[in-house]
Amino acid sequence: MVTTTLLFIAALMAASCYCSSAQSKSSFEDNFSIMWSEDHFKTSEDGQIWYLSLDKETGCGFQTKQSYRFGWFSMKLKLVGGDSAGVVTAYYMCTENGAGPTRDELDFEFLGNRSGQPYLIQTNVYKNGTGGREMRHMLWFDPTEDFHTYSNLWNNHQIVFFVDSVAVRVFKNNGETNNFFPNEKPMYLYSSIWNADEWATRGGLEKTDWKKAPFVSSYKDFNVEGCQWEDPYPECVSTTTKNWWDQYDAWHLSDSQKMDYAWVQRNLVIYDYCTDSERYPTLPVECSLSPWD
């Protein structure tokens, strides 16, 4: 019954999306730099599909050459298939390369699985080095069979995590000076594949089976419509509503997006830090903000 419901909803969920431009056909080198292990990076013959691989020695990662503050950021990913327990594919935005103590960060992390078990997606938000804002979701499709689109909308009012145009998470700003909403620093976009078998699959109970290596994640169709950072302060960051991602319609979900989001909340949420009173006896202040406003 659950599988039938997921398939039915998947057929309905392709329509609602914020405005987006045509997909860029520029090469990997136009947009990105390899962070480490260049020998674990490959491209298709036409340069439009990119592959990161993980073996027992190392993983691989890349980052954008430009940083941005606010906008729409999107990429198509095809995740590691088969037995991928312990493997994490990360697609995220961050103010710096490395887990610095004052970083801001928006995370998509795809947690590998034993064959036959569902892939989980974990999202997280950091401000000034403080995270602990995890949510985990099931997906309504197999992300290893084909490419699917993962996107962030980021403005001064909200951060929305999208999967195939469906809003799966909404992180609101209360409009006041605060210590939870990252809106002051520009971020680069990153992706990486790495071993995290100490925690990634069933809390670390399932370890990476290196006999299955190399583990390969695939990428294409990077799309960004955002304010590219220029020192000392880019003109487009000011809240003039000149750009669509900072206009009123992008400050909250549309009615159709709210319907999709409500279904996700009812059926796919595995963990939400805002309901974890054992971890947070006093819930973080942003937990009181309504995603529906």
PDB file of N, CA and C in Angstrom, residues 17 111 170:
ATOM      1  N   CYS A  17       6.802  24.571  -9.105  1.00  0.00           N
ATOM      2  CA  CYS A  17       8.203  24.981  -8.977  1.00  0.00           C
ATOM      3  C   CYS A  17       8.285  26.488  -9.070  1.00  0.00           C
ATOM      4  N   LEU A 111      22.316   9.400   2.463  1.00  0.00           N
ATOM      5  CA  LEU A 111      22.883   8.373   3.318  1.00  0.00           C
ATOM      6  C   LEU A 111      22.703   7.010   2.675  1.00  0.00           C
ATOM      7  N   VAL A 170      11.292  23.590   4.842  1.00  0.00           N
ATOM      8  CA  VAL A 170      11.216  25.048   4.852  1.00  0.00           C
ATOM      9  C   VAL A 170      11.840  25.544   6.151  1.00  0.00           C
TER      10      VAL A 170
END
